[in-house]
Structures are given as structure tokens and as C-alpha cells.
Amino acid sequence: MMDWLRENVWAAWLGLAAVLGLAELASLDFTLLMLAAGAITAAGVGALFPHLLWLQIVVGLITAAAMLAAIRPLLVRKIHHGIELKTGSAHVIGRSGVVVKEIHPDGGGSIKLNGELWTARPYDEVSTIAPGTRVEVMSIDGATAVVYPIGQPIDHTLPELGTDPEQKNAEPPH
């Protein structure tokens, strides 16, 4: 067995490359793939120079290091830094919809968003948003969209003071 391995060391390198390649499928980090490339080059050197194990190891290590330094960063950038896929309710944050049932701070309102009906509450917790108002989804709280009206001023009446801040600056009637 050892004599066969000494004569066919290239097969051991190819076996190692196959194991590293299969392990790469589980990690998807491209590190093991670069090591597998080093093992493949070591297999080529092993086929040409079966008795120079040191040369096989050196060439394999140099190839793996070069692949890790030059090729892996390019692959990682290309594959892992694409458009981020938003899943679950996170895909609706930032989208706009239309109020179909008046939204009160205490709940009970609803919006139509991407063809779906969502329960909604106002973002600022004091506004009432009328049906037909276009709103933007600021966040999701459980199954409720937290929304803010788009293009309309919010009613900034301060109920606890019974005043409207804009009227403070207005001239008194003559």
C-alpha cells in the first residue's frame, strides 16, 4: 500500500482536493476551494515528480496562498456583496401604501400595501390618519405596520395645552 501511495501520490492530492471541494459546499466561504486548488496543483507536480514530496507541498502552498490573496477576495466581493434579500416583514419597511381604514393612535386602522391589507398605527402616536392618505411604513411591530403620512402635514395640536403651536406666532385679532 505504501509503495502504491509513493508511486501515485498525485491520487492522494486529488482525493484531498475532492474532500476540500465538498467541504467548501458546506461553508461557501471560498477558503477551502482555494486550498483545493493548491492540492490540485500539488497533484500535477506529484504526477511529474512523484518522489519530490517537498516540491509538491511547496507548490501546493504557494498556489493556495496566491489564490487566497488574489482570487478569493474577488469572488467574495462578487458573490456575497450583491443586493441584500429582505425576508419576512422587513421587506415592507420604507414602502408606501394607502390608508383604507382610519388610523388612530389606539389602533384599529389598516392600509393597503403591495396589494395586501395590513393593520396599522401612526408612527408619532398622536396623529389620526384619514382614509386615502398615502403613508410610508417606518417599522413593523408584530403584524402591525407603523406608518407616517407622506406629503401631508401632521396635526401638531398639543391636546394637553389646548393650543396649536402655529397659532402662538400668529398676530392677535384686531
Tab-separated table of C-alpha atoms in Angstrom:
chain	number	residue	atom	x	y	z
A	1	MET	CA	0.000	0.000	0.000
A	2	MET	CA	2.738	2.481	0.911
A	3	ASP	CA	4.611	1.656	-2.286
A	4	TRP	CA	1.490	2.352	-4.333
A	5	LEU	CA	0.956	5.650	-2.490
A	6	ARG	CA	4.572	6.706	-3.125
A	7	GLU	CA	4.155	5.983	-6.829
A	8	ASN	CA	0.684	7.552	-7.071
A	9	VAL	CA	0.962	10.471	-4.667
A	10	TRP	CA	-0.949	12.559	-7.215
A	11	ALA	CA	-4.068	10.465	-6.442
A	12	ALA	CA	-3.789	11.351	-2.746
A	13	TRP	CA	-3.584	15.035	-3.648
A	14	LEU	CA	-6.649	14.706	-5.907
A	15	GLY	CA	-8.506	12.930	-3.101
A	16	LEU	CA	-7.619	15.768	-0.738
A	17	ALA	CA	-8.776	18.305	-3.343
A	18	ALA	CA	-12.108	16.475	-3.693
A	19	VAL	CA	-12.649	16.412	0.076
A	20	LEU	CA	-11.832	20.129	0.338
A	21	GLY	CA	-14.130	20.892	-2.599
A	22	LEU	CA	-17.023	19.028	-0.987
A	23	ALA	CA	-16.377	20.718	2.356
A	24	GLU	CA	-16.498	24.070	0.535
A	25	LEU	CA	-20.092	23.334	-0.424
A	26	ALA	CA	-20.967	23.426	3.274
A	27	SER	CA	-19.052	26.608	4.134
A	28	LEU	CA	-19.415	28.742	0.961
A	29	ASP	CA	-16.528	30.871	2.188
A	30	PHE	CA	-14.184	30.095	-0.768
A	31	THR	CA	-11.271	29.352	1.582
A	32	LEU	CA	-11.469	25.588	1.202
A	33	LEU	CA	-11.898	25.997	-2.549
A	34	MET	CA	-8.576	27.865	-2.741
A	35	LEU	CA	-6.910	25.120	-0.689
A	36	ALA	CA	-8.404	22.561	-3.077
A	37	ALA	CA	-6.802	24.465	-5.976
A	38	GLY	CA	-3.464	24.187	-4.176
A	39	ALA	CA	-3.999	20.451	-3.771
A	40	ILE	CA	-4.762	20.110	-7.490
A	41	THR	CA	-1.509	21.846	-8.437
A	42	ALA	CA	0.323	19.641	-5.956
A	43	ALA	CA	-1.270	16.654	-7.719
A	44	GLY	CA	0.110	17.900	-11.042
A	45	VAL	CA	3.582	18.249	-9.574
A	46	GLY	CA	3.161	14.824	-7.950
A	47	ALA	CA	2.349	13.275	-11.321
A	48	LEU	CA	5.521	14.775	-12.839
A	49	PHE	CA	7.824	14.365	-9.828
A	50	PRO	CA	6.379	11.578	-7.632
A	51	HIS	CA	9.443	11.338	-5.372
A	52	LEU	CA	9.740	15.073	-4.579
A	53	LEU	CA	7.137	15.451	-1.830
A	54	TRP	CA	8.713	18.681	-0.594
A	55	LEU	CA	8.251	20.255	-4.051
A	56	GLN	CA	4.612	19.142	-4.178
A	57	ILE	CA	3.942	20.703	-0.770
A	58	VAL	CA	5.719	23.978	-1.628
A	59	VAL	CA	3.941	24.370	-4.978
A	60	GLY	CA	0.596	23.495	-3.377
A	61	LEU	CA	1.089	26.015	-0.573
A	62	ILE	CA	2.229	28.776	-2.934
A	63	THR	CA	-0.755	28.172	-5.197
A	64	ALA	CA	-3.205	28.119	-2.276
A	65	ALA	CA	-1.704	31.303	-0.802
A	66	ALA	CA	-1.828	33.087	-4.163
A	67	MET	CA	-5.435	32.005	-4.681
A	68	LEU	CA	-6.383	33.128	-1.159
A	69	ALA	CA	-4.714	36.512	-1.678
A	70	ALA	CA	-5.753	37.254	-5.269
A	71	ILE	CA	-8.809	35.269	-6.326
A	72	ARG	CA	-10.800	34.764	-3.110
A	73	PRO	CA	-11.342	38.500	-2.380
A	74	LEU	CA	-12.699	38.987	-5.915
A	75	LEU	CA	-15.073	36.035	-5.553
A	76	VAL	CA	-16.266	37.114	-2.122
A	77	ARG	CA	-16.977	40.644	-3.358
A	78	LYS	CA	-18.813	39.345	-6.417
A	79	ILE	CA	-20.908	36.703	-4.658
A	80	HIS	CA	-21.531	37.940	-1.124
A	81	HIS	CA	-21.988	41.667	-1.698
A	82	GLY	CA	-24.946	41.651	-4.028
A	83	ILE	CA	-28.383	43.007	-3.308
A	84	GLU	CA	-29.469	42.141	0.196
A	85	LEU	CA	-32.537	39.953	0.245
A	86	LYS	CA	-35.044	41.132	2.813
A	87	THR	CA	-37.251	38.407	4.177
A	88	GLY	CA	-40.321	38.330	6.372
A	89	SER	CA	-41.967	41.621	7.193
A	90	ALA	CA	-38.705	43.578	6.750
A	91	HIS	CA	-39.339	43.781	3.000
A	92	VAL	CA	-42.146	46.329	3.502
A	93	ILE	CA	-40.174	48.860	5.580
A	94	GLY	CA	-39.723	52.018	3.526
A	95	ARG	CA	-42.547	51.145	1.124
A	96	SER	CA	-45.639	53.278	0.716
A	97	GLY	CA	-49.275	52.321	0.924
A	98	VAL	CA	-52.718	53.891	1.189
A	99	VAL	CA	-54.884	54.116	4.297
A	100	VAL	CA	-58.147	52.186	3.775
A	101	LYS	CA	-59.494	52.438	7.343
A	102	GLU	CA	-58.791	55.482	9.522
A	103	ILE	CA	-55.691	55.014	11.661
A	104	HIS	CA	-55.943	56.066	15.317
A	105	PRO	CA	-53.186	56.134	17.939
A	106	ASP	CA	-55.043	53.405	19.841
A	107	GLY	CA	-55.032	51.127	16.759
A	108	GLY	CA	-57.736	49.693	14.594
A	109	GLY	CA	-56.634	51.234	11.280
A	110	SER	CA	-55.487	49.481	8.146
A	111	ILE	CA	-53.531	50.163	4.976
A	112	LYS	CA	-53.269	48.588	1.552
A	113	LEU	CA	-49.623	47.774	0.859
A	114	ASN	CA	-48.449	45.886	-2.245
A	115	GLY	CA	-51.950	44.510	-2.667
A	116	GLU	CA	-52.079	43.241	0.916
A	117	LEU	CA	-54.155	44.565	3.809
A	118	TRP	CA	-52.099	45.410	6.922
A	119	THR	CA	-53.205	46.627	10.325
A	120	ALA	CA	-51.529	49.938	11.062
A	121	ARG	CA	-50.877	52.529	13.731
A	122	PRO	CA	-49.334	56.000	13.445
A	123	TYR	CA	-45.611	56.479	13.987
A	124	ASP	CA	-45.960	59.541	16.220
A	125	GLU	CA	-48.690	58.051	18.466
A	126	VAL	CA	-50.830	61.232	18.500
A	127	SER	CA	-51.997	61.563	14.894
A	128	THR	CA	-55.120	60.270	13.237
A	129	ILE	CA	-54.612	59.450	9.569
A	130	ALA	CA	-57.626	59.644	7.273
A	131	PRO	CA	-58.546	57.058	4.604
A	132	GLY	CA	-56.991	57.757	1.215
A	133	THR	CA	-53.811	59.226	2.749
A	134	ARG	CA	-50.558	57.910	1.330
A	135	VAL	CA	-48.272	56.596	4.101
A	136	GLU	CA	-44.767	55.209	4.393
A	137	VAL	CA	-44.017	52.167	6.546
A	138	MET	CA	-41.435	53.185	9.158
A	139	SER	CA	-41.253	49.860	11.012
A	140	ILE	CA	-43.135	46.668	11.746
A	141	ASP	CA	-44.344	45.912	15.264
A	142	GLY	CA	-45.509	42.301	15.345
A	143	ALA	CA	-48.051	42.194	12.496
A	144	THR	CA	-48.790	45.927	12.608
A	145	ALA	CA	-47.280	48.455	10.223
A	146	VAL	CA	-46.099	51.632	11.947
A	147	VAL	CA	-46.743	54.358	9.367
A	148	TYR	CA	-46.157	58.054	8.704
A	149	PRO	CA	-48.182	60.174	6.255
A	150	ILE	CA	-46.364	61.259	3.103
A	151	GLY	CA	-46.792	64.756	1.702
A	152	GLN	CA	-49.274	65.975	4.292
A	153	PRO	CA	-48.531	67.889	7.446
A	154	ILE	CA	-49.280	66.083	10.657
A	155	ASP	CA	-51.772	67.639	13.058
A	156	HIS	CA	-49.434	69.126	15.666
A	157	THR	CA	-52.126	70.311	18.045
A	158	LEU	CA	-50.976	69.862	21.591
A	159	PRO	CA	-54.045	68.410	23.308
A	160	GLU	CA	-52.652	68.765	26.818
A	161	LEU	CA	-52.255	72.541	26.389
A	162	GLY	CA	-55.261	73.118	24.164
A	163	THR	CA	-53.101	75.156	21.785
A	164	ASP	CA	-51.727	74.917	18.303
A	165	PRO	CA	-48.033	75.928	18.136
A	166	GLU	CA	-48.552	77.721	14.805
A	167	GLN	CA	-51.210	79.993	16.330
A	168	LYS	CA	-48.788	81.197	19.013
A	169	ASN	CA	-46.821	83.123	16.404
A	170	ALA	CA	-49.903	84.484	14.637
A	171	GLU	CA	-50.923	88.106	15.180
A	172	PRO	CA	-53.791	88.623	17.621
A	173	PRO	CA	-57.138	89.597	16.021
A	174	HIS	CA	-57.827	93.402	15.881
